[in-house]
Short mmCIF file of C-alpha atoms in Angstrom, two decimals:
data_model
loop_
_atom_site.label_atom_id
_atom_site.label_comp_id
_atom_site.label_asym_id
_atom_site.label_seq_id
_atom_site.Cartn_x
_atom_site.Cartn_y
_atom_site.Cartn_z
CA MET A 21 -2.96 -0.57 75.37
CA ALA A 22 -5.72 -1.77 73.06
CA VAL A 23 -5.74 -5.48 72.29
CA HIS A 24 -5.07 -6.35 68.66
CA PRO A 25 -8.28 -7.42 66.84
CA PHE A 26 -6.77 -10.86 66.13
CA ALA A 27 -6.44 -11.52 69.86
CA ALA A 28 -9.95 -10.26 70.58
CA TYR A 29 -11.47 -12.41 67.84
CA LEU A 30 -9.56 -15.48 69.02
CA ARG A 31 -10.99 -15.05 72.52
CA THR A 32 -14.49 -14.66 71.06
CA LEU A 33 -14.15 -17.87 69.04
CA ARG A 34 -12.88 -19.86 72.02
CA ALA A 35 -15.68 -18.60 74.27
CA ALA A 36 -18.29 -19.60 71.68
CA ARG A 37 -17.20 -23.28 71.57
CA SER A 38 -18.16 -25.78 74.23
CA PRO A 39 -16.05 -28.89 74.89
CA HIS A 40 -18.77 -30.94 73.20
CA ASP A 41 -18.47 -28.81 70.04
CA VAL A 42 -14.83 -29.80 69.57
CA GLY A 43 -15.09 -33.42 70.70
CA LEU A 44 -13.99 -33.06 74.33
CA VAL A 45 -15.66 -34.43 77.45
CA ALA A 46 -16.23 -31.66 79.97
CA ALA A 47 -15.08 -32.60 83.46
CA GLY A 48 -15.69 -30.77 86.70
CA VAL A 49 -17.29 -27.39 87.31
CA ARG A 50 -16.61 -24.77 84.65
CA ARG A 51 -16.55 -21.15 85.80
CA VAL A 52 -16.91 -19.65 82.34
CA PRO A 53 -18.62 -20.80 79.15
CA GLY A 54 -16.59 -22.07 76.26
CA LEU A 55 -13.24 -23.79 76.10
CA ARG A 56 -10.39 -23.19 78.49
CA ARG A 57 -7.13 -21.93 77.04
CA ASP A 58 -5.27 -25.09 77.96
CA GLU A 59 -7.91 -27.22 76.22
CA LEU A 60 -7.65 -25.31 72.97
CA ALA A 61 -3.86 -25.20 73.17
CA ARG A 62 -3.77 -28.98 73.55
CA LEU A 63 -6.11 -29.50 70.60
CA ALA A 64 -4.05 -27.15 68.42
CA GLY A 65 -0.74 -28.73 69.42
CA VAL A 66 0.81 -25.61 70.93
CA SER A 67 1.86 -24.77 74.47
CA THR A 68 -0.61 -23.13 76.80
CA ASP A 69 1.87 -20.30 77.38
CA TYR A 70 2.18 -19.61 73.65
CA TYR A 71 -1.58 -19.72 73.14
CA THR A 72 -2.11 -17.39 76.12
CA ARG A 73 0.29 -14.88 74.61
CA LEU A 74 -1.64 -15.10 71.32
CA GLU A 75 -4.84 -14.10 73.09
CA GLN A 76 -3.03 -11.29 74.88
CA GLY A 77 -1.66 -9.88 71.64
CA ARG A 78 1.92 -10.45 72.76
CA VAL A 79 2.98 -12.55 69.77
CA GLY A 80 3.81 -11.40 66.28
CA ARG A 81 2.04 -12.90 63.31
CA PRO A 82 1.45 -16.64 63.97
CA SER A 83 2.55 -19.05 61.27
CA ASP A 84 0.14 -20.49 58.74
CA ASN A 85 0.55 -23.88 60.42
CA VAL A 86 -0.55 -22.46 63.77
CA LEU A 87 -3.52 -20.68 62.20
CA ASP A 88 -4.56 -23.89 60.46
CA ALA A 89 -4.19 -25.91 63.66
CA ILE A 90 -6.32 -23.45 65.66
CA SER A 91 -8.92 -23.32 62.89
CA ARG A 92 -9.16 -27.11 62.82
CA ALA A 93 -9.31 -27.35 66.60
CA LEU A 94 -12.16 -24.85 66.78
CA LYS A 95 -13.89 -26.40 63.73
CA LEU A 96 -14.20 -22.97 62.14
CA GLU A 97 -16.46 -22.27 59.20
CA PRO A 98 -14.76 -21.00 55.99
CA ALA A 99 -15.74 -17.37 56.68
CA GLU A 100 -14.36 -17.61 60.24
CA ARG A 101 -11.10 -19.13 58.99
CA SER A 102 -10.72 -16.38 56.42
CA HIS A 103 -11.44 -13.63 58.94
CA LEU A 104 -8.98 -15.04 61.46
CA ALA A 105 -6.26 -15.10 58.79
CA ASP A 106 -7.14 -11.56 57.68
CA LEU A 107 -6.77 -10.27 61.23
CA ALA A 108 -3.49 -12.13 61.72
CA ASN A 109 -2.07 -10.52 58.59
CA ARG A 110 -3.42 -7.02 59.26
CA PRO A 111 -0.75 -4.38 59.97
CA ARG A 112 -0.90 -2.69 63.34
CA GLN A 113 -0.22 0.82 62.07
CA THR A 114 -2.93 2.95 60.57
CA GLN A 115 -2.86 2.99 56.79
CA ARG A 116 -4.73 5.18 54.35
CA THR A 117 -6.73 3.26 51.77
CA ALA A 118 -6.90 4.67 48.28
CA PRO A 119 -10.37 5.91 47.28
CA ALA A 120 -12.46 3.43 45.34
CA ALA A 121 -12.83 3.95 41.62
CA ARG A 122 -16.19 4.97 40.24
CA LEU A 123 -18.53 2.32 38.85
CA ARG A 124 -17.90 1.68 35.17
CA PRO A 125 -20.90 2.63 32.99
CA GLU A 126 -20.75 -0.80 31.37
CA LEU A 127 -21.60 -2.40 34.71
CA THR A 128 -24.60 -0.12 35.14
CA HIS A 129 -25.74 -1.11 31.65
CA LEU A 130 -25.28 -4.78 32.53
CA VAL A 131 -27.57 -4.52 35.54
CA ALA A 132 -30.18 -2.61 33.56
CA ALA A 133 -30.14 -5.35 30.90
CA ILE A 134 -31.26 -7.93 33.47
CA THR A 135 -35.04 -7.69 33.27
CA SER A 136 -36.42 -10.98 34.59
CA CYS A 137 -35.18 -10.77 38.19
CA PRO A 138 -33.95 -8.21 40.73
CA ALA A 139 -30.26 -7.44 40.34
CA MET A 140 -27.88 -4.95 41.90
CA ILE A 141 -24.19 -4.19 42.33
CA MET A 142 -22.84 -3.71 45.86
CA ASN A 143 -19.43 -2.96 47.27
CA ARG A 144 -17.90 -4.51 50.37
CA HIS A 145 -19.39 -1.77 52.55
CA THR A 146 -22.89 -2.83 51.37
CA ASP A 147 -23.31 0.38 49.36
CA VAL A 148 -25.73 -0.27 46.47
CA LEU A 149 -24.12 1.30 43.39
CA ALA A 150 -26.44 0.08 40.62
CA TRP A 151 -29.81 -1.65 40.42
CA ASN A 152 -32.52 -2.60 37.97
CA PRO A 153 -36.24 -1.67 38.25
CA LEU A 154 -37.18 -5.00 39.84
CA ALA A 155 -34.57 -4.50 42.58
CA ALA A 156 -36.02 -1.06 43.24
CA ALA A 157 -39.49 -2.58 43.46
CA VAL A 158 -38.62 -5.59 45.63
CA ILE A 159 -35.64 -4.60 47.80
CA ALA A 160 -35.79 -0.81 48.25
CA ASP A 161 -36.80 2.29 46.32
CA PHE A 162 -33.20 3.18 45.57
CA PRO A 163 -33.95 6.04 43.12
CA ALA A 164 -35.90 7.86 45.83
CA LEU A 165 -33.09 7.59 48.39
CA PRO A 166 -30.20 10.03 48.82
CA THR A 167 -26.92 8.47 47.71
CA ALA A 168 -25.65 8.17 51.30
CA GLN A 169 -28.69 6.08 52.26
CA ARG A 170 -28.32 3.58 49.41
CA ASN A 171 -26.62 1.15 51.75
CA MET A 172 -28.10 -2.16 52.86
CA ALA A 173 -26.79 -1.90 56.43
CA THR A 174 -28.20 1.62 56.78
CA LEU A 175 -31.56 0.52 55.38
CA LEU A 176 -31.79 -2.54 57.62
CA PHE A 177 -30.90 -0.80 60.88
CA LEU A 178 -32.13 2.77 60.43
CA HIS A 179 -35.09 2.70 58.05
CA PRO A 180 -38.34 2.73 60.07
CA HIS A 181 -40.05 0.16 57.82
CA ALA A 182 -37.14 -2.27 57.37
CA ALA A 183 -38.87 -5.11 59.21
CA ASP A 184 -41.94 -4.70 57.00
CA ARG A 185 -39.85 -5.15 53.84
CA HIS A 186 -37.71 -7.96 55.34
CA PRO A 187 -39.78 -10.71 57.04
CA ASP A 188 -36.49 -12.43 57.96
CA TRP A 189 -35.02 -9.23 59.40
CA GLU A 190 -33.03 -10.93 62.17
CA ARG A 191 -31.15 -13.16 59.75
CA ALA A 192 -30.66 -10.37 57.21
CA ALA A 193 -29.33 -8.04 59.90
CA ARG A 194 -26.92 -10.64 61.29
CA ASP A 195 -25.59 -11.53 57.85
CA THR A 196 -25.13 -7.88 56.92
CA VAL A 197 -23.17 -7.15 60.08
CA GLY A 198 -21.12 -10.26 59.33
CA ILE A 199 -20.26 -8.88 55.88
CA LEU A 200 -19.07 -5.62 57.44
CA ARG A 201 -16.99 -7.58 60.00
CA MET A 202 -15.32 -9.50 57.18
CA THR A 203 -14.58 -6.22 55.41
CA ALA A 204 -13.18 -4.69 58.59
CA GLY A 205 -10.74 -7.58 58.87
CA ARG A 206 -9.43 -6.87 55.39
CA ASP A 207 -9.67 -3.09 55.25
CA ASN A 208 -10.25 -1.69 58.72
CA PHE A 209 -8.53 1.59 57.90
CA ASN A 210 -10.96 2.59 55.15
CA PRO A 211 -12.55 5.87 56.31
CA ARG A 212 -15.89 5.09 54.64
CA LEU A 213 -16.18 1.81 56.57
CA ARG A 214 -15.19 3.34 59.89
CA LYS A 215 -17.70 6.16 59.47
CA LEU A 216 -20.46 3.70 58.57
CA VAL A 217 -19.79 1.44 61.56
CA ASP A 218 -19.49 4.38 63.97
CA ASP A 219 -22.76 5.88 62.70
CA LEU A 220 -24.68 2.61 62.98
CA ALA A 221 -23.22 1.82 66.40
CA THR A 222 -24.28 5.26 67.64
CA ARG A 223 -27.81 5.14 66.25
CA SER A 224 -28.80 1.46 66.47
CA GLU A 225 -28.71 -0.71 69.59
CA PRO A 226 -29.36 -3.91 67.57
CA PHE A 227 -26.35 -3.10 65.41
CA ARG A 228 -24.17 -2.54 68.48
CA ALA A 229 -25.25 -5.88 69.93
CA LEU A 230 -24.58 -7.78 66.71
CA TRP A 231 -21.24 -6.03 66.11
CA ALA A 232 -20.09 -7.09 69.57
CA THR A 233 -20.59 -10.79 68.68
CA HIS A 234 -17.78 -10.65 66.06
CA HIS A 235 -19.96 -12.74 63.73
CA VAL A 236 -18.62 -12.93 60.16
CA HIS A 237 -20.45 -13.77 56.96
CA GLU A 238 -19.31 -14.19 53.35
CA LYS A 239 -22.09 -13.30 50.93
CA THR A 240 -22.26 -16.17 48.43
CA HIS A 241 -25.70 -17.67 47.89
CA GLY A 242 -28.85 -18.39 49.83
CA THR A 243 -32.53 -17.58 50.25
CA LYS A 244 -34.06 -14.21 51.07
CA LEU A 245 -37.60 -13.17 51.92
CA PHE A 246 -39.09 -9.83 50.86
CA ARG A 247 -42.56 -8.41 51.46
CA HIS A 248 -44.11 -6.27 48.71
CA PRO A 249 -47.44 -4.44 49.26
CA ASP A 250 -48.84 -5.75 45.96
CA THR A 251 -47.73 -9.38 46.20
CA GLY A 252 -47.11 -10.25 49.83
CA VAL A 253 -44.04 -12.29 50.81
CA ILE A 254 -41.69 -13.31 47.98
CA GLU A 255 -39.04 -16.01 48.48
CA LEU A 256 -35.99 -15.55 46.25
CA ASN A 257 -32.69 -17.34 45.79
CA TYR A 258 -29.69 -15.05 45.57
CA GLU A 259 -26.35 -15.66 43.88
CA THR A 260 -23.31 -13.43 44.35
CA LEU A 261 -20.84 -12.97 41.49
CA HIS A 262 -17.61 -11.17 42.36
CA ILE A 263 -16.42 -8.64 39.80
CA PRO A 264 -12.62 -8.64 39.40
CA GLY A 265 -10.92 -5.40 40.37
CA PRO A 266 -9.62 -3.47 43.37
CA GLU A 267 -13.10 -2.20 44.26
CA LYS A 268 -14.26 -5.71 45.31
CA LEU A 269 -17.69 -5.27 43.75
CA MET A 270 -20.44 -7.90 43.82
CA LEU A 271 -23.24 -8.51 41.32
CA VAL A 272 -26.17 -10.00 43.24
CA THR A 273 -29.15 -11.54 41.46
CA TYR A 274 -32.41 -12.76 43.01
CA THR A 275 -34.38 -15.47 41.22
CA ALA A 276 -37.56 -17.32 42.08
CA GLN A 277 -38.13 -21.05 41.93
CA PRO A 278 -39.78 -21.83 38.56
CA ASP A 279 -43.57 -22.28 38.63
CA SER A 280 -43.81 -20.93 42.17
CA SER A 281 -45.98 -18.21 43.64
CA SER A 282 -42.85 -16.08 43.98
CA ALA A 283 -42.16 -16.49 40.26
CA ASP A 284 -45.72 -15.35 39.56
CA ALA A 285 -45.18 -12.36 41.86
CA LEU A 286 -41.99 -11.34 40.05
CA ALA A 287 -43.73 -11.66 36.70
CA MET A 288 -46.59 -9.46 37.92
CA LEU A 289 -44.22 -6.80 39.23
CA GLY A 290 -42.27 -6.91 35.98
CA SER A 291 -45.50 -6.37 34.07
CA LEU A 292 -46.44 -3.42 36.28
CA ILE A 293 -43.02 -1.86 35.75
CA ALA A 294 -43.20 -2.32 31.98
CA THR A 295 -46.69 -0.78 31.89
CA ALA A 296 -45.56 2.22 33.96
CA GLU A 297 -42.49 2.75 31.78
CA HIS A 298 -44.59 2.54 28.62
CA ALA A 299 -47.09 5.05 30.02
CA THR A 300 -44.28 7.44 30.90
CA SER A 301 -42.64 7.19 27.49
CA SER A 302 -46.01 7.63 25.74
CA THR A 303 -47.03 10.78 27.64
CA PRO A 304 -46.88 13.73 25.21
CA GLU A 305 -44.66 16.58 26.27
CA THR A 306 -46.26 19.97 26.90
CA SER A 307 -44.73 23.41 26.81
CA CYS A 308 -44.28 25.46 29.95
CA ASP A 309 -47.24 27.68 29.07
CA GLY A 310 -49.55 24.70 28.77
CA GLN A 311 -49.91 24.85 24.97
#
């Protein structure tokens, strides 16, 4: 019988913490890395037998107090705490998730109205649903991609030039897999997510390796590096704004530090885009017979 994902994740978290990480003094020879079950049980204030049954998936949903105690004992980060709780609350029977609603035109207009920095709207599966011209110039040429390939995980792991566009590819790849892991904890039965994960696991060994770590990541804010052929490496600060609604959409903007070389690069790209758009709109139309 397959082990419940909560139990598997709990084992992964315990194995990733050394006694030193949680304030214990390691004594004697340790046969395996990480904490022993009895050590974590003692720190969390539960019996070793009960904790063992948790890791074996032989206990129903643990109480909030137990989850909090384990989270404190393991010194979990907020994203790890949230994912552990999501897995504890996840039903064990397969459910069918309702299809996501289409993107409202007003949101597409909002992104297009942002002209000074790259901006895009993503869903929790890292599908890119809307973008502005600067995002297409800096992040990926979204208009040229088929709809199914407008996905950040797909671009990072399957596009042949992903590492050229992303100088910090390793971090970007790990964070993106972490986002999908968080989503799987909340909506594992979504057919779109399962198809995406299965496809990436089949076609990308780096994805398989990262997925096996159970790393989780909540996209909030941070720094990203992009390489553009006309400007070189651009360092941008991203902010994630969550759009209320069942679709769990995110508006992500990328801004440069004022008076920096990256700000100059964005300004130059914006100027190039404006010039190209003006040239296109100014081109006189011709009839099919060339008259």
